[in-house]
mmCIF file of N, CA and C in Angstrom:
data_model
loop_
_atom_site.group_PDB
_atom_site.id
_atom_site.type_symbol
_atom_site.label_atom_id
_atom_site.label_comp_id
_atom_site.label_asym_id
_atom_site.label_seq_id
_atom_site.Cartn_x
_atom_site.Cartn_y
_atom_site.Cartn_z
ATOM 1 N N UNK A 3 -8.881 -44.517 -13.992
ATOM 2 C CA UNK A 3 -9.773 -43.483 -14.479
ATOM 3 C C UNK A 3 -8.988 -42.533 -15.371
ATOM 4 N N UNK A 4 -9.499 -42.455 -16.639
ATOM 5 C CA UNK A 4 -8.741 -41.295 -17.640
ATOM 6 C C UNK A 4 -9.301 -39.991 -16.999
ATOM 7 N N UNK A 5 -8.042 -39.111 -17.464
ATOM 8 C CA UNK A 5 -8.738 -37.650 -17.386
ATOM 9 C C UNK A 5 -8.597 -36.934 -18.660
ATOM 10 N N UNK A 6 -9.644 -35.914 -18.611
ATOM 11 C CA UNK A 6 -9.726 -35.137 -20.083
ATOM 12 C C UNK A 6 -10.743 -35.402 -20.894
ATOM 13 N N UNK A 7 -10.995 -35.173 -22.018
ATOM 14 C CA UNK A 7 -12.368 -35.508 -22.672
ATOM 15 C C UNK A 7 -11.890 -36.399 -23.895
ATOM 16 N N UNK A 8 -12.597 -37.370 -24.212
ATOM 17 C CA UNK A 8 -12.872 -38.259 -25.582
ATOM 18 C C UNK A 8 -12.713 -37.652 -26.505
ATOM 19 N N UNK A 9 -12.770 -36.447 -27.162
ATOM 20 C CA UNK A 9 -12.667 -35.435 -27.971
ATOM 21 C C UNK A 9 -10.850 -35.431 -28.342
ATOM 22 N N UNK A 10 -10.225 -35.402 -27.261
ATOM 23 C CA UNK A 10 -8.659 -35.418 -27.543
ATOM 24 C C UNK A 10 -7.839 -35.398 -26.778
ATOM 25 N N UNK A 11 -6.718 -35.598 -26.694
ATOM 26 C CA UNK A 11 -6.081 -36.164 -25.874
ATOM 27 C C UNK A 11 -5.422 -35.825 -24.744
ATOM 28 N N UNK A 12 -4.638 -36.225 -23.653
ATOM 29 C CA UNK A 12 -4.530 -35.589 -22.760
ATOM 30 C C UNK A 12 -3.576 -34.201 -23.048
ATOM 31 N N UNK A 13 -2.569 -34.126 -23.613
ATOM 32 C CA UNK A 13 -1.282 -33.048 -24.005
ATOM 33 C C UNK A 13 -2.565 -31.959 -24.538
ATOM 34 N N UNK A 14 -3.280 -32.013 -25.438
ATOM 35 C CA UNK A 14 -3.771 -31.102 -25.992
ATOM 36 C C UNK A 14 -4.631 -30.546 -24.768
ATOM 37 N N UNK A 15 -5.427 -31.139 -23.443
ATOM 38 C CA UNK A 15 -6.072 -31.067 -22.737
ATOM 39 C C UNK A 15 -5.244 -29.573 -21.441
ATOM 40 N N UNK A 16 -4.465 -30.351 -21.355
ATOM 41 C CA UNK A 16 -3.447 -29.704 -20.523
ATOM 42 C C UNK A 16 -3.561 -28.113 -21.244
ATOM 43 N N UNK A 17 -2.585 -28.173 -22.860
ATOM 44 C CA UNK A 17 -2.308 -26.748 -23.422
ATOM 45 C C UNK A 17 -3.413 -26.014 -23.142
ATOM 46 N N UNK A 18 -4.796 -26.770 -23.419
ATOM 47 C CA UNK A 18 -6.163 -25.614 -23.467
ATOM 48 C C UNK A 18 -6.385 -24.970 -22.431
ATOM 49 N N UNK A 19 -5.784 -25.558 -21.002
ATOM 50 C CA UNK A 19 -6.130 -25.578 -19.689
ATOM 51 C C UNK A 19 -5.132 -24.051 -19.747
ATOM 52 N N UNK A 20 -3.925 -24.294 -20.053
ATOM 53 C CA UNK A 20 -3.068 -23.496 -19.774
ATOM 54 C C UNK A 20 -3.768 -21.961 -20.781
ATOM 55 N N UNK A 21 -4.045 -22.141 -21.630
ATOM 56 C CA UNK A 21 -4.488 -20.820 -22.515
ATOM 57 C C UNK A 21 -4.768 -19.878 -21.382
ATOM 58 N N UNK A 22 -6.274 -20.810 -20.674
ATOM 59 C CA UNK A 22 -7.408 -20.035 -20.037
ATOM 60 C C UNK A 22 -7.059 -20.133 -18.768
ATOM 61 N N UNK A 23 -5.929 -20.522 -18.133
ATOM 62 C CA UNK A 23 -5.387 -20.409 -16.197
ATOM 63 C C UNK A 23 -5.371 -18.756 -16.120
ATOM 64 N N UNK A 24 -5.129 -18.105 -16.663
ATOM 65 C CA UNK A 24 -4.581 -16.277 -16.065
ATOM 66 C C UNK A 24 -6.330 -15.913 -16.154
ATOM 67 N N UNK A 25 -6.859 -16.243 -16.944
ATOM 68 C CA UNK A 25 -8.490 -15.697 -17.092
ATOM 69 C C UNK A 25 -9.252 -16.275 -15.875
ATOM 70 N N UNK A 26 -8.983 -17.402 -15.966
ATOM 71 C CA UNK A 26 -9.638 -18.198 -14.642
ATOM 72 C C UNK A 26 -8.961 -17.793 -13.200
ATOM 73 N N UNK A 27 -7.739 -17.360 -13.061
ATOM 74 C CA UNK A 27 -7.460 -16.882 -11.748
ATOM 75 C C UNK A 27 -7.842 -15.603 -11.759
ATOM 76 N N UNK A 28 -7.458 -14.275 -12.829
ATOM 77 C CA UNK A 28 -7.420 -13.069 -12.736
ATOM 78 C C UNK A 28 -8.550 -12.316 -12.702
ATOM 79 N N UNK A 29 -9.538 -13.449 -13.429
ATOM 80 C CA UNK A 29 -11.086 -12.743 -13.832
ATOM 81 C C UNK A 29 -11.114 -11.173 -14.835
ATOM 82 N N UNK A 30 -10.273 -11.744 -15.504
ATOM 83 C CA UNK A 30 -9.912 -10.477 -16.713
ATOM 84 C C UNK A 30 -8.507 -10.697 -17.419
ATOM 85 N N UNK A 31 -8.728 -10.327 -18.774
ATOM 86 C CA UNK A 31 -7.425 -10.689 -19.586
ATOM 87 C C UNK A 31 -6.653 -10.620 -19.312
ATOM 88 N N UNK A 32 -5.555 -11.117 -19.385
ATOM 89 C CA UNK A 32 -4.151 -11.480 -18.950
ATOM 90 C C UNK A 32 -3.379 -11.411 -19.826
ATOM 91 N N UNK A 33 -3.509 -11.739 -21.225
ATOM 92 C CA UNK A 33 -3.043 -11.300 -22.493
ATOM 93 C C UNK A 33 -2.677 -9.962 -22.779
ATOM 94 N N UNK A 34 -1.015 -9.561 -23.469
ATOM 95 C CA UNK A 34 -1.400 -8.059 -23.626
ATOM 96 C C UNK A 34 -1.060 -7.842 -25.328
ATOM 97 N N UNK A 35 -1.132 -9.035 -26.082
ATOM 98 C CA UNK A 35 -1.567 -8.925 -27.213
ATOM 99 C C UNK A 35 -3.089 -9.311 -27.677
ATOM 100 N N UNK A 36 -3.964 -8.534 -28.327
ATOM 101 C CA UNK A 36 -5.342 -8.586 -28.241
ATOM 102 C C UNK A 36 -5.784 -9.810 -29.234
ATOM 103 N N UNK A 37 -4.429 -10.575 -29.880
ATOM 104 C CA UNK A 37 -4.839 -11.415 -30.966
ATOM 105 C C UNK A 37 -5.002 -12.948 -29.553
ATOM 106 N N UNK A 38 -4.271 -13.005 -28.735
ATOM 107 C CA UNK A 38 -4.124 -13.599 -28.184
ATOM 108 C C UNK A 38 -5.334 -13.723 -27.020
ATOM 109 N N UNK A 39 -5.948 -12.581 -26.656
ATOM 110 C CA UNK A 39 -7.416 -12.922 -25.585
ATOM 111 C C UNK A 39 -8.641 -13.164 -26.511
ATOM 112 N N UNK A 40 -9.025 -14.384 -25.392
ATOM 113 C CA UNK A 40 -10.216 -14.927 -25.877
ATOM 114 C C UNK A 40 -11.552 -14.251 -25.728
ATOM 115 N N UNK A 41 -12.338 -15.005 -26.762
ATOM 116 C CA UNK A 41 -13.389 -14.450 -27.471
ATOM 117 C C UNK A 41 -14.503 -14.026 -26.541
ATOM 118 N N UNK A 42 -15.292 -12.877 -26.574
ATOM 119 C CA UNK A 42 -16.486 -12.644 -25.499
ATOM 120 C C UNK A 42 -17.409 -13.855 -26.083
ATOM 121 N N UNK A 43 -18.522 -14.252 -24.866
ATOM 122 C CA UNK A 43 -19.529 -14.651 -25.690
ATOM 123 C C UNK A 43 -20.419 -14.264 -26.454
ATOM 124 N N UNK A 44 -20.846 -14.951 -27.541
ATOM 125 C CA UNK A 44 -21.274 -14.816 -28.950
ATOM 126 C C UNK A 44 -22.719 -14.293 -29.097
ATOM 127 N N UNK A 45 -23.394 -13.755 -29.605
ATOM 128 C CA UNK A 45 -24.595 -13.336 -29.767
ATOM 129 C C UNK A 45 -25.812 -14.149 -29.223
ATOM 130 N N UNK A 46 -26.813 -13.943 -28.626
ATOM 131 C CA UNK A 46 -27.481 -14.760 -28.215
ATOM 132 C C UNK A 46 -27.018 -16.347 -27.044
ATOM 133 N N UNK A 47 -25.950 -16.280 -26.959
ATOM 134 C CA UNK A 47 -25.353 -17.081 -25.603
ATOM 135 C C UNK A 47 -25.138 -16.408 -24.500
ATOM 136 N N UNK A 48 -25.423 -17.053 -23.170
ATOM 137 C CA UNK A 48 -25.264 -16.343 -22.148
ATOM 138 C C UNK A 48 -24.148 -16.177 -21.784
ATOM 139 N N UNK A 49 -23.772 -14.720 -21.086
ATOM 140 C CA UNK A 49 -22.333 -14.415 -20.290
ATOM 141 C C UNK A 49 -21.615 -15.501 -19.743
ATOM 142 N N UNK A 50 -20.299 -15.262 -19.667
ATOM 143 C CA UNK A 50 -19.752 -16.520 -18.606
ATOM 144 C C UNK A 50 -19.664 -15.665 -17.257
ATOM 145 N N UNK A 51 -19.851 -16.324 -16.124
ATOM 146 C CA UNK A 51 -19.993 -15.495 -15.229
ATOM 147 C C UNK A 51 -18.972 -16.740 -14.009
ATOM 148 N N UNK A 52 -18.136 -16.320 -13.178
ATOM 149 C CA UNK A 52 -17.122 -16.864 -12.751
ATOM 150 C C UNK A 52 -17.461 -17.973 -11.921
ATOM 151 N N UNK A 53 -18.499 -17.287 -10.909
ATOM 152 C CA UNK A 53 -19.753 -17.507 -9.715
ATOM 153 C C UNK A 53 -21.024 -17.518 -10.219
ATOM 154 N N UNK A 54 -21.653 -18.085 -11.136
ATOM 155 C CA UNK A 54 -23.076 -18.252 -11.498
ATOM 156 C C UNK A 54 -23.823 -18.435 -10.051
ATOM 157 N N UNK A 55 -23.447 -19.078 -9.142
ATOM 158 C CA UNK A 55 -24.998 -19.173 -8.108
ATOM 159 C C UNK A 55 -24.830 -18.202 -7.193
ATOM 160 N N UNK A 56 -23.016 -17.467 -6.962
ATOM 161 C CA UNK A 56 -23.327 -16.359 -5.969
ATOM 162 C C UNK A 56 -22.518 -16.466 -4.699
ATOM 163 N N UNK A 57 -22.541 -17.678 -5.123
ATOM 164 C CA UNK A 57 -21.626 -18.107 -3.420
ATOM 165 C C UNK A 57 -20.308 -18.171 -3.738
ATOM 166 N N UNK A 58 -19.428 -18.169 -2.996
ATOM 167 C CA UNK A 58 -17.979 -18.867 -3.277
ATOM 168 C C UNK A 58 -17.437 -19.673 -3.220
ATOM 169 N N UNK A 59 -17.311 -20.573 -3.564
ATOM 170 C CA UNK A 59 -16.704 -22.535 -3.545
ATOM 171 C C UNK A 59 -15.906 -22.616 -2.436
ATOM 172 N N UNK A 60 -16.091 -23.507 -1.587
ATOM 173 C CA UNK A 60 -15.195 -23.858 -0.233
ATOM 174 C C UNK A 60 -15.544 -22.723 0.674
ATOM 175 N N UNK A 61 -16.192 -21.678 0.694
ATOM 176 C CA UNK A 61 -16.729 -21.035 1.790
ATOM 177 C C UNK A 61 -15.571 -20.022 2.150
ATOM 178 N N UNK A 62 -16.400 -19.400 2.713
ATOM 179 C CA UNK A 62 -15.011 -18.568 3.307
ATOM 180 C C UNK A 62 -14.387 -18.025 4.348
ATOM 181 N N UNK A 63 -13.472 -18.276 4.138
ATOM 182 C CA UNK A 63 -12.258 -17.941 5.956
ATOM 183 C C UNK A 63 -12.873 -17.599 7.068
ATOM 184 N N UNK A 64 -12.379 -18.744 8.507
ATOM 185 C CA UNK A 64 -12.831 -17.797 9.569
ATOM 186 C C UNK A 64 -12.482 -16.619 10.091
ATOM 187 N N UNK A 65 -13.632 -15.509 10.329
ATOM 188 C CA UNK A 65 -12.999 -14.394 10.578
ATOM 189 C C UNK A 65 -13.575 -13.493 9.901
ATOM 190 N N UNK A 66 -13.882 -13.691 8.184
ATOM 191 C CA UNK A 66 -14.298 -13.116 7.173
ATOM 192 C C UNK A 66 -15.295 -13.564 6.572
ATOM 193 N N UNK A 67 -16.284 -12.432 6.275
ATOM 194 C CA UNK A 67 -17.261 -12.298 5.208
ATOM 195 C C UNK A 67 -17.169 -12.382 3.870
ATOM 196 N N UNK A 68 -18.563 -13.611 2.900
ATOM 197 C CA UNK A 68 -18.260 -13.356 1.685
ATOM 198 C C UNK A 68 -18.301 -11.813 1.076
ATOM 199 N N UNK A 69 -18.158 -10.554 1.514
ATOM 200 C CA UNK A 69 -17.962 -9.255 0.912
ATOM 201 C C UNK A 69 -16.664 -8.913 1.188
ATOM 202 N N UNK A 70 -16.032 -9.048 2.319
ATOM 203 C CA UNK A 70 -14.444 -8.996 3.011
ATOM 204 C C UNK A 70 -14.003 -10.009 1.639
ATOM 205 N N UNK A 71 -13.924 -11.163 1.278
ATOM 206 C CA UNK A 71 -13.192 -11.811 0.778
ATOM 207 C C UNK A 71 -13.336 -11.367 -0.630
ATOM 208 N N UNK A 72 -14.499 -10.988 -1.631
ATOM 209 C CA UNK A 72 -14.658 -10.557 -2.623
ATOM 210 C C UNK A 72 -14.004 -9.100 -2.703
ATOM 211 N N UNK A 73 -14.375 -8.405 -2.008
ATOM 212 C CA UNK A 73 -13.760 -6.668 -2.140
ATOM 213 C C UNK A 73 -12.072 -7.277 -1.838
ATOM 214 N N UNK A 74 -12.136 -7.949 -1.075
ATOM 215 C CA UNK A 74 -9.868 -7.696 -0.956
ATOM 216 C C UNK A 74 -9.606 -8.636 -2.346
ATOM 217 N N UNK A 75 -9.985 -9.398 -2.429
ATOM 218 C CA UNK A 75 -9.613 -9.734 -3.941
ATOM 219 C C UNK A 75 -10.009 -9.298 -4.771
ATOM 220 N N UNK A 76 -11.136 -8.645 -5.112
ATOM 221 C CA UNK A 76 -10.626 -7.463 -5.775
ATOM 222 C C UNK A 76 -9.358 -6.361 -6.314
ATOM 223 N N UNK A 77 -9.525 -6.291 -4.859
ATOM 224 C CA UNK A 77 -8.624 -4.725 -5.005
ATOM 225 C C UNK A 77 -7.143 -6.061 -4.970
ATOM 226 N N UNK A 78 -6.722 -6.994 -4.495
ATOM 227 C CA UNK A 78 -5.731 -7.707 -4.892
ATOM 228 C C UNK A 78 -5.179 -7.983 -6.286
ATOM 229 N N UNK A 79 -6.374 -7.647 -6.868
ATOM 230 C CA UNK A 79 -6.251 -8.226 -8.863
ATOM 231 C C UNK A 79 -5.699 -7.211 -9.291
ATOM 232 N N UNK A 80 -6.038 -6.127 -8.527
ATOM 233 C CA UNK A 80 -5.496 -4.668 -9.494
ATOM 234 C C UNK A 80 -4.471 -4.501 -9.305
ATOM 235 N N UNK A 81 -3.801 -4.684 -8.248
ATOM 236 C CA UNK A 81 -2.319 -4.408 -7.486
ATOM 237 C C UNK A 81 -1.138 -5.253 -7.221
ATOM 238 N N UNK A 82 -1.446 -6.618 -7.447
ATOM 239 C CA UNK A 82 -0.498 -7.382 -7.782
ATOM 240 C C UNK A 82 0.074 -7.870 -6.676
ATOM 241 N N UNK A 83 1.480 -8.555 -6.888
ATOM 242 C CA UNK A 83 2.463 -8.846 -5.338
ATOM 243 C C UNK A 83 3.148 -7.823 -5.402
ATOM 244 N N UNK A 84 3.781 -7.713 -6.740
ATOM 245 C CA UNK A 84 4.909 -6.850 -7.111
ATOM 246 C C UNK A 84 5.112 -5.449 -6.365
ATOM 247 N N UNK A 85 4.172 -4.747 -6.104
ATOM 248 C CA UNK A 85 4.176 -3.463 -5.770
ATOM 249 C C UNK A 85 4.845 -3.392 -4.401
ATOM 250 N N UNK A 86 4.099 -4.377 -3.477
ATOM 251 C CA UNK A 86 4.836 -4.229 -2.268
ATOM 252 C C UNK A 86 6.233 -4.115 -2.070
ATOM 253 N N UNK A 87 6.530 -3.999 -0.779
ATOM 254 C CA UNK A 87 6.428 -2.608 0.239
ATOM 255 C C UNK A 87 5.525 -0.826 -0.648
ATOM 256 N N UNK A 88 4.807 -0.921 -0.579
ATOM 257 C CA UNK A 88 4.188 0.466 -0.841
ATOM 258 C C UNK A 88 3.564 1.418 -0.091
ATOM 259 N N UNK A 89 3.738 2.554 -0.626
ATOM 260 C CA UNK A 89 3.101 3.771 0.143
ATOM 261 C C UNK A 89 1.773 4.237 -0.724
ATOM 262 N N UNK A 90 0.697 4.927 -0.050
ATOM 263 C CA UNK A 90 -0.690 5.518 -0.639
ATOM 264 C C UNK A 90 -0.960 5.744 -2.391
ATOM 265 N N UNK A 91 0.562 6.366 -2.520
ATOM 266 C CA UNK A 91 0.284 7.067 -4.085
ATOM 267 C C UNK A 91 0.786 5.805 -4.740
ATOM 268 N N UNK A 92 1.272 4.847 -4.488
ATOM 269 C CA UNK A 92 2.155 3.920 -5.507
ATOM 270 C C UNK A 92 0.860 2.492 -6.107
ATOM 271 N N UNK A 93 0.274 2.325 -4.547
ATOM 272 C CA UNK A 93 -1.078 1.383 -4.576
ATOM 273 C C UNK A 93 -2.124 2.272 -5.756
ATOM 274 N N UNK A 94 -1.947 3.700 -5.621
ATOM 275 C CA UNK A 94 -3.334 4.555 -6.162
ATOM 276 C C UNK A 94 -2.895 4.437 -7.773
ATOM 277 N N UNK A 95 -1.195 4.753 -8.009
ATOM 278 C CA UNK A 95 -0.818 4.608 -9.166
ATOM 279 C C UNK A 95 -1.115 3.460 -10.061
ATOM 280 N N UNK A 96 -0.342 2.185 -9.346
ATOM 281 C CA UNK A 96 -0.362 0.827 -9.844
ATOM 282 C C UNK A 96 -1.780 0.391 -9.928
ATOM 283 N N UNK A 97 -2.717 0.745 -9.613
ATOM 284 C CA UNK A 97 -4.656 0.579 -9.784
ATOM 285 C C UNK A 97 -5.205 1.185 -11.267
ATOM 286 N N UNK A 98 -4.596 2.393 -11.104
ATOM 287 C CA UNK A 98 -5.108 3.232 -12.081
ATOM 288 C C UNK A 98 -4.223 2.550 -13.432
ATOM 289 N N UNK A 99 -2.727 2.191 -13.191
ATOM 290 C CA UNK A 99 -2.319 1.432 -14.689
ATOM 291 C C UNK A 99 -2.936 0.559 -15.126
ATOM 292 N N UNK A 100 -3.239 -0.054 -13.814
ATOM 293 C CA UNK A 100 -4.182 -1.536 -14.443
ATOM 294 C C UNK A 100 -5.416 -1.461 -14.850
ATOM 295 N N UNK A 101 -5.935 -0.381 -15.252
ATOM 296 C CA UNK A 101 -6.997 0.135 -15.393
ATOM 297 C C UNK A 101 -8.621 -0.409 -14.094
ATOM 298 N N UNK A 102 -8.446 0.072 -13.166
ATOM 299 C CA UNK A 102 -9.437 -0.186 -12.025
ATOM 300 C C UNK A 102 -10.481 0.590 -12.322
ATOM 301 N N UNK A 103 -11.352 -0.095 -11.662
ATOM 302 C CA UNK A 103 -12.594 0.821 -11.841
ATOM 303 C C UNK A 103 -12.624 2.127 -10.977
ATOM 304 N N UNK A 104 -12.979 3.128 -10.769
ATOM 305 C CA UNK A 104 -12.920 4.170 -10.117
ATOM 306 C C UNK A 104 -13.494 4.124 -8.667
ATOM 307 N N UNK A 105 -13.976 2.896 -8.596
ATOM 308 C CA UNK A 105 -14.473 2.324 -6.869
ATOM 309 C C UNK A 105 -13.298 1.964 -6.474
ATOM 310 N N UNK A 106 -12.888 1.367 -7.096
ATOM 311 C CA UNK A 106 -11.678 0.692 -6.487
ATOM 312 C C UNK A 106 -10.673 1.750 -6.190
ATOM 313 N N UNK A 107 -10.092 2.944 -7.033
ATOM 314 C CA UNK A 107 -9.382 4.169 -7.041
ATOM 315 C C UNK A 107 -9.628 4.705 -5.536
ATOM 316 N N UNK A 108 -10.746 4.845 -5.398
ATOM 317 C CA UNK A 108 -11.600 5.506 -4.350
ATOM 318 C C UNK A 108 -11.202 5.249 -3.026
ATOM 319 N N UNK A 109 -11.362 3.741 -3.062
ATOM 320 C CA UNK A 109 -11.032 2.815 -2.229
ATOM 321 C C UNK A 109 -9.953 3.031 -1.363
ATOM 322 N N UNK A 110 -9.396 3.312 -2.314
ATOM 323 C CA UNK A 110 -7.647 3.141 -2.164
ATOM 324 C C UNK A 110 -7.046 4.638 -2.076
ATOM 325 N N UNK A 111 -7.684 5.663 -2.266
ATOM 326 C CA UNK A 111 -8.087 6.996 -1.628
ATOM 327 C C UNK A 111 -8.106 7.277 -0.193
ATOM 328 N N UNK A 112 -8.663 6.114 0.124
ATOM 329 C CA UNK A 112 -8.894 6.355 1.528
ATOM 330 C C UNK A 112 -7.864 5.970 2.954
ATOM 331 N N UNK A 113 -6.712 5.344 1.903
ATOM 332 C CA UNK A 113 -5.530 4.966 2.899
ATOM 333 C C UNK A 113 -5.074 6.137 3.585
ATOM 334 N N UNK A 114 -3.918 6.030 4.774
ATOM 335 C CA UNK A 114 -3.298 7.515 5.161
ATOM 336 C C UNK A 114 -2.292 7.426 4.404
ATOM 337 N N UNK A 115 -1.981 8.998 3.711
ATOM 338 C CA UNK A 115 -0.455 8.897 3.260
ATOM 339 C C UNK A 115 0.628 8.655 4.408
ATOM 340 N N UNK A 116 1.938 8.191 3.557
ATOM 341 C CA UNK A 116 2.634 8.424 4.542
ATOM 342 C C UNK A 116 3.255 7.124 4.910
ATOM 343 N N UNK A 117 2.032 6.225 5.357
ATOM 344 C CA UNK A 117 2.094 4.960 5.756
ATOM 345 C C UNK A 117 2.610 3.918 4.898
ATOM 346 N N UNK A 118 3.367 2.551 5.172
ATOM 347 C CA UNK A 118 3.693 1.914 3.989
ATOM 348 C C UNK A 118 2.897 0.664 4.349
ATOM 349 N N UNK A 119 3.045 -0.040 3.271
ATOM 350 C CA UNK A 119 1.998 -1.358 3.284
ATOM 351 C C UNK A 119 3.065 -2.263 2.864
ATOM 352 N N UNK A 120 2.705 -3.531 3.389
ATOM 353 C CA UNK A 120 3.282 -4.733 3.531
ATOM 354 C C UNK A 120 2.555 -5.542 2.643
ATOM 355 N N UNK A 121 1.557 -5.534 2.280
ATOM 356 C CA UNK A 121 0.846 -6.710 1.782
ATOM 357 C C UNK A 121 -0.849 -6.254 1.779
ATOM 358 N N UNK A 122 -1.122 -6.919 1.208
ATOM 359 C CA UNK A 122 -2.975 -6.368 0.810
ATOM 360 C C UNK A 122 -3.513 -7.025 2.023
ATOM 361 N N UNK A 123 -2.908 -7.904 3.035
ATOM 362 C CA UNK A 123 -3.778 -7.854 3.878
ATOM 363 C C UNK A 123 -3.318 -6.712 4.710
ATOM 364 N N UNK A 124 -2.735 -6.386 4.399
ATOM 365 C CA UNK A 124 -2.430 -4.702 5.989
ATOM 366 C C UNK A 124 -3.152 -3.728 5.335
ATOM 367 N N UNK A 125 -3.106 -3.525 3.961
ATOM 368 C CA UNK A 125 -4.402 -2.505 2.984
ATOM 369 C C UNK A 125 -5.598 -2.917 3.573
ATOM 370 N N UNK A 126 -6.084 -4.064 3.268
ATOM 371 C CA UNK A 126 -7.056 -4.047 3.912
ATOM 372 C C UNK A 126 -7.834 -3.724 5.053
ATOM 373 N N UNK A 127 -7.074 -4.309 5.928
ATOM 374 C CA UNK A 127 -7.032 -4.086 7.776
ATOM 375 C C UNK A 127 -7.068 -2.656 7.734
ATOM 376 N N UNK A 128 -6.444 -1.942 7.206
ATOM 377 C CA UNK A 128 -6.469 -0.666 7.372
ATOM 378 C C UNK A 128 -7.665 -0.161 6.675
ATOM 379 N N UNK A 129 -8.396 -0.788 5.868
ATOM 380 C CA UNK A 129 -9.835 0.417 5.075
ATOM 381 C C UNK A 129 -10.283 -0.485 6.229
ATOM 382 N N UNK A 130 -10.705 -1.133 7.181
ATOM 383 C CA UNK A 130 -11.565 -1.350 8.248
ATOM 384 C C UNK A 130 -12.065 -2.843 7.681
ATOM 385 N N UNK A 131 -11.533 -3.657 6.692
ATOM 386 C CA UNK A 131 -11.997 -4.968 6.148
ATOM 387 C C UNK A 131 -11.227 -6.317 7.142
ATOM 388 N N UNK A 132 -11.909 -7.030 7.661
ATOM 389 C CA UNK A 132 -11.179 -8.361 8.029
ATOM 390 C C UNK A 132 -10.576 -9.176 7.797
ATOM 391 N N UNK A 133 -9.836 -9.959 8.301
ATOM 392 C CA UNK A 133 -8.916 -10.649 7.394
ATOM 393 C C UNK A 133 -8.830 -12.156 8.311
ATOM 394 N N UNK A 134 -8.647 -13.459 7.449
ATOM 395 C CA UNK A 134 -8.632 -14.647 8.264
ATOM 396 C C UNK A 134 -8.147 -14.621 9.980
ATOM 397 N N UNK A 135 -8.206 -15.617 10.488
ATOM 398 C CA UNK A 135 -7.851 -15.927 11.553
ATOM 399 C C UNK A 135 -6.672 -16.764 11.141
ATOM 400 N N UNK A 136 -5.535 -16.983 11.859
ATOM 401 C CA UNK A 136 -4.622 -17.981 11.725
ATOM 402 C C UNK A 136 -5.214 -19.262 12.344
ATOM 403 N N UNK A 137 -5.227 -20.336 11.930
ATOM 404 C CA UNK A 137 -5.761 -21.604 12.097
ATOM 405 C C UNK A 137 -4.010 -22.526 12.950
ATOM 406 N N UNK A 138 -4.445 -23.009 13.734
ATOM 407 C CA UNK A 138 -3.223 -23.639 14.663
ATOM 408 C C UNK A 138 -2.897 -25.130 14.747
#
């Protein structure tokens, strides 16, 4: 079985793949030259939308709700790996560079100072959100 499309060949298939991987994981440009992010859709075509039916592919974690899993990835996109070990103002800082929406700011408002974080799942756990079960 070939993979890729009749149109062209596999190498070129791959590069295109690679353009659009940071858009397709990040759900927002990844590019920080503007010649380099791709095009909105065009007049009269519909939005691309990540989740068209709503649900999330493969379901999600025991333990957690599709809103638990959407809101922590969320607030995961804005904040990165990098930041960790962090404290209240550094999560609130590193949100606001990445330009977050002001829900998300909010969000993240609501940690205690003081405290340090390990990882977006201990952020989480701590705004009162669930997080998988370990599977054995």
């Amino acid at each position: 079985m070939e993979r890729g499309s009749d149109k062209h060949g596999p190498r070129l298939d791959d590069t295109l793949a690679a353009e659009t991987e940071g858009l397709q994981r990040a759900g927002r440009q990844t590019r920080a030259e503007e010649w380099r992010q791709s095009e909105p859709s065009a007049e009269g075509e519909p939005d691309v939308d990540r989740d068209p039916s709503g649900t999330l592919a493969g379901g999600t974690p025991p333990g957690m709700g599709r809103d638990d899993v959407e809101c922590r990835a969320e607030l995961a996109s804005y904040l990165g790996k990098t930041v960790y070990p962090a404290v209240r103002e550094m999560l609130i800082d590193r949100a606001i560079e990445a330009d977050a929406p002001d829900a998300v700011v909010a969000t993240l408002k609501r940690l205690p100072s003081g405290r340090e974080f390990t990882n977006i799942n201990d952020v989480w756990q701590t705004l009162g959100g669930r997080v998988e079960h370990e599977r054995f």
